[in-house]
Amino acid sequence: MTRFLYDFNSPYAYLASARVDEVLGDGVRWEPISFGFLLRTTGRRPWSFTEAREAGMRECERRAAEYGLPPIVWSEGWPVESYSLLPLRAAYVAQEHGRLREVSQALFAAFFARGEPLGDIEVVARAAEEAGVPADAVRAGVEREEIKARLRDATEAAIAQGVVGVPTVVAGDELFWGDDRLEDAAAIAQRG
């Protein structure tokens, strides 16, 4: 089974989400994980916290244009002030409604195409509703212990498997980190 691991605060995960199904096929399992927790556990410092930040942002903007996506709108305070567990939990609520991909894509669009704050439950609920999951189900669901546990378990499993960043595609026993590694992951996945 091929898995696509992502967090909504990552512009590279946003870019990968726009093409992961096309490159890897419909059998990919989407799996939200907490990048913030992953970073704390591994002690890694992401590029968005370094002097490479501006160059990385321009690269993401270039790729978005290349992929035919709307221009990226960087939310105020990105990446630190914009980080939230709400959209990750909402994605697991959406999974219960059979709409994980659709809600995930709506949340990525809200954040990177419109610059809306995903730490705001109303923004998250509205995006989910637009993608076919009732807003009330999302508002209630993000606080459920079993939803929190699913996110925690997925994140801990990813860390145990050696995942160091998002997006990561897990194909067989191999990890492919980055939007630019989707084709490599597809080659392994096709070998089965």
PDB file of C-alpha atoms in Angstrom:
ATOM      1  CA  MET A   1       0.000   0.000   0.000  1.00  0.00           C
ATOM      2  CA  THR A   2       1.255   3.469  -0.914  1.00  0.00           C
ATOM      3  CA  ARG A   3       0.676   6.247   1.628  1.00  0.00           C
ATOM      4  CA  PHE A   4       0.814  10.049   1.263  1.00  0.00           C
ATOM      5  CA  LEU A   5       1.764  11.738   4.549  1.00  0.00           C
ATOM      6  CA  TYR A   6       1.108  15.468   4.859  1.00  0.00           C
ATOM      7  CA  ASP A   7       0.348  18.447   7.064  1.00  0.00           C
ATOM      8  CA  PHE A   8      -1.588  21.511   5.970  1.00  0.00           C
ATOM      9  CA  ASN A   9       1.081  24.017   7.018  1.00  0.00           C
ATOM     10  CA  SER A  10       3.551  22.695   4.425  1.00  0.00           C
ATOM     11  CA  PRO A  11       3.538  24.394   1.027  1.00  0.00           C
ATOM     12  CA  TYR A  12       5.363  21.428  -0.462  1.00  0.00           C
ATOM     13  CA  ALA A  13       2.612  19.130   0.848  1.00  0.00           C
ATOM     14  CA  TYR A  14       0.095  21.474  -0.811  1.00  0.00           C
ATOM     15  CA  LEU A  15       1.975  21.181  -4.083  1.00  0.00           C
ATOM     16  CA  ALA A  16       2.205  17.396  -3.791  1.00  0.00           C
ATOM     17  CA  SER A  17      -1.492  17.101  -2.923  1.00  0.00           C
ATOM     18  CA  ALA A  18      -2.380  18.640  -6.276  1.00  0.00           C
ATOM     19  CA  ARG A  19      -0.745  15.818  -8.207  1.00  0.00           C
ATOM     20  CA  VAL A  20      -0.169  12.840  -5.910  1.00  0.00           C
ATOM     21  CA  ASP A  21      -3.183  10.892  -7.173  1.00  0.00           C
ATOM     22  CA  GLU A  22      -2.304  11.587 -10.799  1.00  0.00           C
ATOM     23  CA  VAL A  23       1.317  10.508 -10.348  1.00  0.00           C
ATOM     24  CA  LEU A  24       0.739   7.570  -8.000  1.00  0.00           C
ATOM     25  CA  GLY A  25      -2.786   6.486  -8.925  1.00  0.00           C
ATOM     26  CA  ASP A  26      -6.049   6.286  -7.058  1.00  0.00           C
ATOM     27  CA  GLY A  27      -4.855   3.619  -4.632  1.00  0.00           C
ATOM     28  CA  VAL A  28      -2.818   6.070  -2.567  1.00  0.00           C
ATOM     29  CA  ARG A  29      -3.937   6.349   1.052  1.00  0.00           C
ATOM     30  CA  TRP A  30      -3.883   9.962   2.278  1.00  0.00           C
ATOM     31  CA  GLU A  31      -2.715  10.262   5.872  1.00  0.00           C
ATOM     32  CA  PRO A  32      -2.463  13.554   7.787  1.00  0.00           C
ATOM     33  CA  ILE A  33       0.286  13.747  10.418  1.00  0.00           C
ATOM     34  CA  SER A  34       1.484  16.504  12.730  1.00  0.00           C
ATOM     35  CA  PHE A  35       4.610  18.036  11.217  1.00  0.00           C
ATOM     36  CA  GLY A  36       5.096  20.191  14.325  1.00  0.00           C
ATOM     37  CA  PHE A  37       5.218  17.144  16.578  1.00  0.00           C
ATOM     38  CA  LEU A  38       7.500  15.370  14.110  1.00  0.00           C
ATOM     39  CA  LEU A  39       9.893  18.330  14.215  1.00  0.00           C
ATOM     40  CA  ARG A  40       9.899  18.441  18.016  1.00  0.00           C
ATOM     41  CA  THR A  41      10.582  14.714  18.185  1.00  0.00           C
ATOM     42  CA  THR A  42      13.384  14.682  15.612  1.00  0.00           C
ATOM     43  CA  GLY A  43      14.899  18.045  16.582  1.00  0.00           C
ATOM     44  CA  ARG A  44      14.913  19.140  12.939  1.00  0.00           C
ATOM     45  CA  ARG A  45      14.677  22.789  11.971  1.00  0.00           C
ATOM     46  CA  PRO A  46      12.658  23.332   8.768  1.00  0.00           C
ATOM     47  CA  TRP A  47      13.800  25.539   5.906  1.00  0.00           C
ATOM     48  CA  SER A  48      11.012  28.015   6.681  1.00  0.00           C
ATOM     49  CA  PHE A  49      12.812  28.915   9.948  1.00  0.00           C
ATOM     50  CA  THR A  50      16.162  29.595   8.255  1.00  0.00           C
ATOM     51  CA  GLU A  51      17.775  32.090   5.916  1.00  0.00           C
ATOM     52  CA  ALA A  52      16.513  29.874   3.072  1.00  0.00           C
ATOM     53  CA  ARG A  53      12.911  30.904   3.825  1.00  0.00           C
ATOM     54  CA  GLU A  54      12.497  33.549   1.099  1.00  0.00           C
ATOM     55  CA  ALA A  55      14.120  31.392  -1.562  1.00  0.00           C
ATOM     56  CA  GLY A  56      11.931  28.448  -0.511  1.00  0.00           C
ATOM     57  CA  MET A  57       8.797  30.561  -0.726  1.00  0.00           C
ATOM     58  CA  ARG A  58       9.716  31.736  -4.238  1.00  0.00           C
ATOM     59  CA  GLU A  59      10.383  28.114  -5.251  1.00  0.00           C
ATOM     60  CA  CYS A  60       6.942  27.080  -3.981  1.00  0.00           C
ATOM     61  CA  GLU A  61       5.344  29.952  -5.898  1.00  0.00           C
ATOM     62  CA  ARG A  62       7.198  28.903  -9.058  1.00  0.00           C
ATOM     63  CA  ARG A  63       6.060  25.290  -8.713  1.00  0.00           C
ATOM     64  CA  ALA A  64       2.459  26.322  -8.031  1.00  0.00           C
ATOM     65  CA  ALA A  65       2.464  28.273 -11.307  1.00  0.00           C
ATOM     66  CA  GLU A  66       4.111  25.354 -13.112  1.00  0.00           C
ATOM     67  CA  TYR A  67       1.409  22.971 -11.803  1.00  0.00           C
ATOM     68  CA  GLY A  68      -1.390  25.335 -12.860  1.00  0.00           C
ATOM     69  CA  LEU A  69      -2.393  26.123  -9.274  1.00  0.00           C
ATOM     70  CA  PRO A  70      -3.572  29.548  -8.125  1.00  0.00           C
ATOM     71  CA  PRO A  71      -0.806  31.847  -6.855  1.00  0.00           C
ATOM     72  CA  ILE A  72       0.172  31.034  -3.274  1.00  0.00           C
ATOM     73  CA  VAL A  73      -1.149  33.498  -0.698  1.00  0.00           C
ATOM     74  CA  TRP A  74       1.087  33.284   2.370  1.00  0.00           C
ATOM     75  CA  SER A  75      -0.993  33.647   5.513  1.00  0.00           C
ATOM     76  CA  GLU A  76       0.091  36.166   8.096  1.00  0.00           C
ATOM     77  CA  GLY A  77       2.534  34.648  10.543  1.00  0.00           C
ATOM     78  CA  TRP A  78       3.314  31.602   8.405  1.00  0.00           C
ATOM     79  CA  PRO A  79       4.722  29.166   9.389  1.00  0.00           C
ATOM     80  CA  VAL A  80       4.734  29.576  13.188  1.00  0.00           C
ATOM     81  CA  GLU A  81       1.585  31.559  13.937  1.00  0.00           C
ATOM     82  CA  SER A  82      -0.448  29.738  11.315  1.00  0.00           C
ATOM     83  CA  TYR A  83       0.198  26.221  12.627  1.00  0.00           C
ATOM     84  CA  SER A  84      -2.808  24.356  14.024  1.00  0.00           C
ATOM     85  CA  LEU A  85      -3.939  20.822  14.770  1.00  0.00           C
ATOM     86  CA  LEU A  86      -7.552  21.736  13.856  1.00  0.00           C
ATOM     87  CA  PRO A  87      -7.320  20.996  10.122  1.00  0.00           C
ATOM     88  CA  LEU A  88      -5.503  17.716  10.774  1.00  0.00           C
ATOM     89  CA  ARG A  89      -8.240  16.592  13.134  1.00  0.00           C
ATOM     90  CA  ALA A  90     -10.893  17.811  10.681  1.00  0.00           C
ATOM     91  CA  ALA A  91      -9.321  15.597   8.026  1.00  0.00           C
ATOM     92  CA  TYR A  92      -9.807  12.572  10.272  1.00  0.00           C
ATOM     93  CA  VAL A  93     -13.438  13.593  10.815  1.00  0.00           C
ATOM     94  CA  ALA A  94     -13.764  13.818   7.019  1.00  0.00           C
ATOM     95  CA  GLN A  95     -12.323  10.320   6.713  1.00  0.00           C
ATOM     96  CA  GLU A  96     -15.281   9.019   8.728  1.00  0.00           C
ATOM     97  CA  HIS A  97     -17.540  10.606   6.087  1.00  0.00           C
ATOM     98  CA  GLY A  98     -15.561   9.149   3.171  1.00  0.00           C
ATOM     99  CA  ARG A  99     -14.330  12.636   2.160  1.00  0.00           C
ATOM    100  CA  LEU A 100     -10.710  12.753   3.356  1.00  0.00           C
ATOM    101  CA  ARG A 101      -9.189  13.742  -0.004  1.00  0.00           C
ATOM    102  CA  GLU A 102     -11.882  16.287  -0.810  1.00  0.00           C
ATOM    103  CA  VAL A 103     -11.710  17.990   2.569  1.00  0.00           C
ATOM    104  CA  SER A 104      -7.915  17.902   2.565  1.00  0.00           C
ATOM    105  CA  GLN A 105      -7.831  19.571  -0.846  1.00  0.00           C
ATOM    106  CA  ALA A 106     -10.367  22.183   0.329  1.00  0.00           C
ATOM    107  CA  LEU A 107      -8.251  22.924   3.411  1.00  0.00           C
ATOM    108  CA  PHE A 108      -5.059  23.225   1.346  1.00  0.00           C
ATOM    109  CA  ALA A 109      -6.866  25.635  -0.999  1.00  0.00           C
ATOM    110  CA  ALA A 110      -8.228  27.704   1.887  1.00  0.00           C
ATOM    111  CA  PHE A 111      -4.757  28.042   3.357  1.00  0.00           C
ATOM    112  CA  PHE A 112      -2.484  28.397   0.330  1.00  0.00           C
ATOM    113  CA  ALA A 113      -4.775  29.774  -2.394  1.00  0.00           C
ATOM    114  CA  ARG A 114      -6.754  32.173  -0.174  1.00  0.00           C
ATOM    115  CA  GLY A 115      -4.468  32.680   2.845  1.00  0.00           C
ATOM    116  CA  GLU A 116      -7.231  31.824   5.315  1.00  0.00           C
ATOM    117  CA  PRO A 117      -6.216  30.898   8.890  1.00  0.00           C
ATOM    118  CA  LEU A 118      -6.652  27.177   9.536  1.00  0.00           C
ATOM    119  CA  GLY A 119      -6.459  27.816  13.272  1.00  0.00           C
ATOM    120  CA  ASP A 120      -9.988  29.244  12.988  1.00  0.00           C
ATOM    121  CA  ILE A 121     -12.583  26.504  13.428  1.00  0.00           C
ATOM    122  CA  GLU A 122     -15.091  28.398  11.279  1.00  0.00           C
ATOM    123  CA  VAL A 123     -12.658  28.505   8.342  1.00  0.00           C
ATOM    124  CA  VAL A 124     -11.977  24.785   8.768  1.00  0.00           C
ATOM    125  CA  ALA A 125     -15.680  23.914   9.140  1.00  0.00           C
ATOM    126  CA  ARG A 126     -16.617  25.986   6.075  1.00  0.00           C
ATOM    127  CA  ALA A 127     -13.940  24.325   3.921  1.00  0.00           C
ATOM    128  CA  ALA A 128     -15.106  20.901   5.082  1.00  0.00           C
ATOM    129  CA  GLU A 129     -18.738  21.724   4.362  1.00  0.00           C
ATOM    130  CA  GLU A 130     -17.836  22.922   0.861  1.00  0.00           C
ATOM    131  CA  ALA A 131     -16.218  19.508   0.364  1.00  0.00           C
ATOM    132  CA  GLY A 132     -19.260  17.581   1.545  1.00  0.00           C
ATOM    133  CA  VAL A 133     -18.857  17.152   5.323  1.00  0.00           C
ATOM    134  CA  PRO A 134     -21.340  18.932   7.604  1.00  0.00           C
ATOM    135  CA  ALA A 135     -19.769  21.844   9.466  1.00  0.00           C
ATOM    136  CA  ASP A 136     -21.387  20.751  12.734  1.00  0.00           C
ATOM    137  CA  ALA A 137     -19.815  17.308  12.416  1.00  0.00           C
ATOM    138  CA  VAL A 138     -16.414  18.946  12.038  1.00  0.00           C
ATOM    139  CA  ARG A 139     -16.904  21.372  14.932  1.00  0.00           C
ATOM    140  CA  ALA A 140     -17.834  18.511  17.257  1.00  0.00           C
ATOM    141  CA  GLY A 141     -15.466  15.954  15.767  1.00  0.00           C
ATOM    142  CA  VAL A 142     -12.214  17.868  16.172  1.00  0.00           C
ATOM    143  CA  GLU A 143     -12.673  17.679  19.950  1.00  0.00           C
ATOM    144  CA  ARG A 144     -13.383  13.931  20.109  1.00  0.00           C
ATOM    145  CA  GLU A 145     -10.696  11.908  21.866  1.00  0.00           C
ATOM    146  CA  GLU A 146     -10.728   9.175  19.213  1.00  0.00           C
ATOM    147  CA  ILE A 147      -9.993  11.758  16.493  1.00  0.00           C
ATOM    148  CA  LYS A 148      -7.111  13.195  18.525  1.00  0.00           C
ATOM    149  CA  ALA A 149      -5.832   9.654  19.081  1.00  0.00           C
ATOM    150  CA  ARG A 150      -5.931   8.817  15.345  1.00  0.00           C
ATOM    151  CA  LEU A 151      -3.788  11.855  14.551  1.00  0.00           C
ATOM    152  CA  ARG A 152      -1.395  11.076  17.397  1.00  0.00           C
ATOM    153  CA  ASP A 153      -1.138   7.396  16.380  1.00  0.00           C
ATOM    154  CA  ALA A 154      -0.521   8.234  12.698  1.00  0.00           C
ATOM    155  CA  THR A 155       2.158  10.753  13.653  1.00  0.00           C
ATOM    156  CA  GLU A 156       3.891   8.378  16.045  1.00  0.00           C
ATOM    157  CA  ALA A 157       3.803   5.577  13.464  1.00  0.00           C
ATOM    158  CA  ALA A 158       5.359   7.884  10.866  1.00  0.00           C
ATOM    159  CA  ILE A 159       8.134   8.869  13.275  1.00  0.00           C
ATOM    160  CA  ALA A 160       8.778   5.213  14.142  1.00  0.00           C
ATOM    161  CA  GLN A 161       9.035   4.452  10.415  1.00  0.00           C
ATOM    162  CA  GLY A 162      11.715   7.141   9.990  1.00  0.00           C
ATOM    163  CA  VAL A 163       9.681   9.956   8.401  1.00  0.00           C
ATOM    164  CA  VAL A 164      11.521  13.270   8.837  1.00  0.00           C
ATOM    165  CA  GLY A 165       9.309  15.695   6.922  1.00  0.00           C
ATOM    166  CA  VAL A 166       6.218  16.292   4.841  1.00  0.00           C
ATOM    167  CA  PRO A 167       5.166  15.501   2.258  1.00  0.00           C
ATOM    168  CA  THR A 168       6.416  11.940   2.421  1.00  0.00           C
ATOM    169  CA  VAL A 169       5.220   9.077   0.280  1.00  0.00           C
ATOM    170  CA  VAL A 170       5.668   5.600   1.700  1.00  0.00           C
ATOM    171  CA  ALA A 171       5.956   3.068  -1.118  1.00  0.00           C
ATOM    172  CA  GLY A 172       6.716  -0.427   0.077  1.00  0.00           C
ATOM    173  CA  ASP A 173       9.421   0.006   2.706  1.00  0.00           C
ATOM    174  CA  GLU A 174      10.842   3.133   1.102  1.00  0.00           C
ATOM    175  CA  LEU A 175      10.271   6.766   2.090  1.00  0.00           C
ATOM    176  CA  PHE A 176      10.195   9.568  -0.480  1.00  0.00           C
ATOM    177  CA  TRP A 177      10.322  12.998   1.121  1.00  0.00           C
ATOM    178  CA  GLY A 178       9.333  16.016  -0.935  1.00  0.00           C
ATOM    179  CA  ASP A 179       7.062  17.150  -3.723  1.00  0.00           C
ATOM    180  CA  ASP A 180       9.888  16.460  -6.164  1.00  0.00           C
ATOM    181  CA  ARG A 181      10.051  12.767  -5.174  1.00  0.00           C
ATOM    182  CA  LEU A 182       6.558  11.710  -6.287  1.00  0.00           C
ATOM    183  CA  GLU A 183       7.804  10.242  -9.556  1.00  0.00           C
ATOM    184  CA  ASP A 184      10.485   8.222  -7.716  1.00  0.00           C
ATOM    185  CA  ALA A 185       7.812   6.882  -5.361  1.00  0.00           C
ATOM    186  CA  ALA A 186       5.596   6.011  -8.329  1.00  0.00           C
ATOM    187  CA  ALA A 187       8.381   3.938  -9.906  1.00  0.00           C
ATOM    188  CA  ILE A 188       8.717   1.880  -6.717  1.00  0.00           C
ATOM    189  CA  ALA A 189       4.939   1.601  -6.198  1.00  0.00           C
ATOM    190  CA  GLN A 190       4.453   0.306  -9.757  1.00  0.00           C
ATOM    191  CA  ARG A 191       6.978  -2.443  -9.139  1.00  0.00           C
ATOM    192  CA  GLY A 192       4.681  -3.508  -6.314  1.00  0.00           C
TER     193      GLY A 192
END
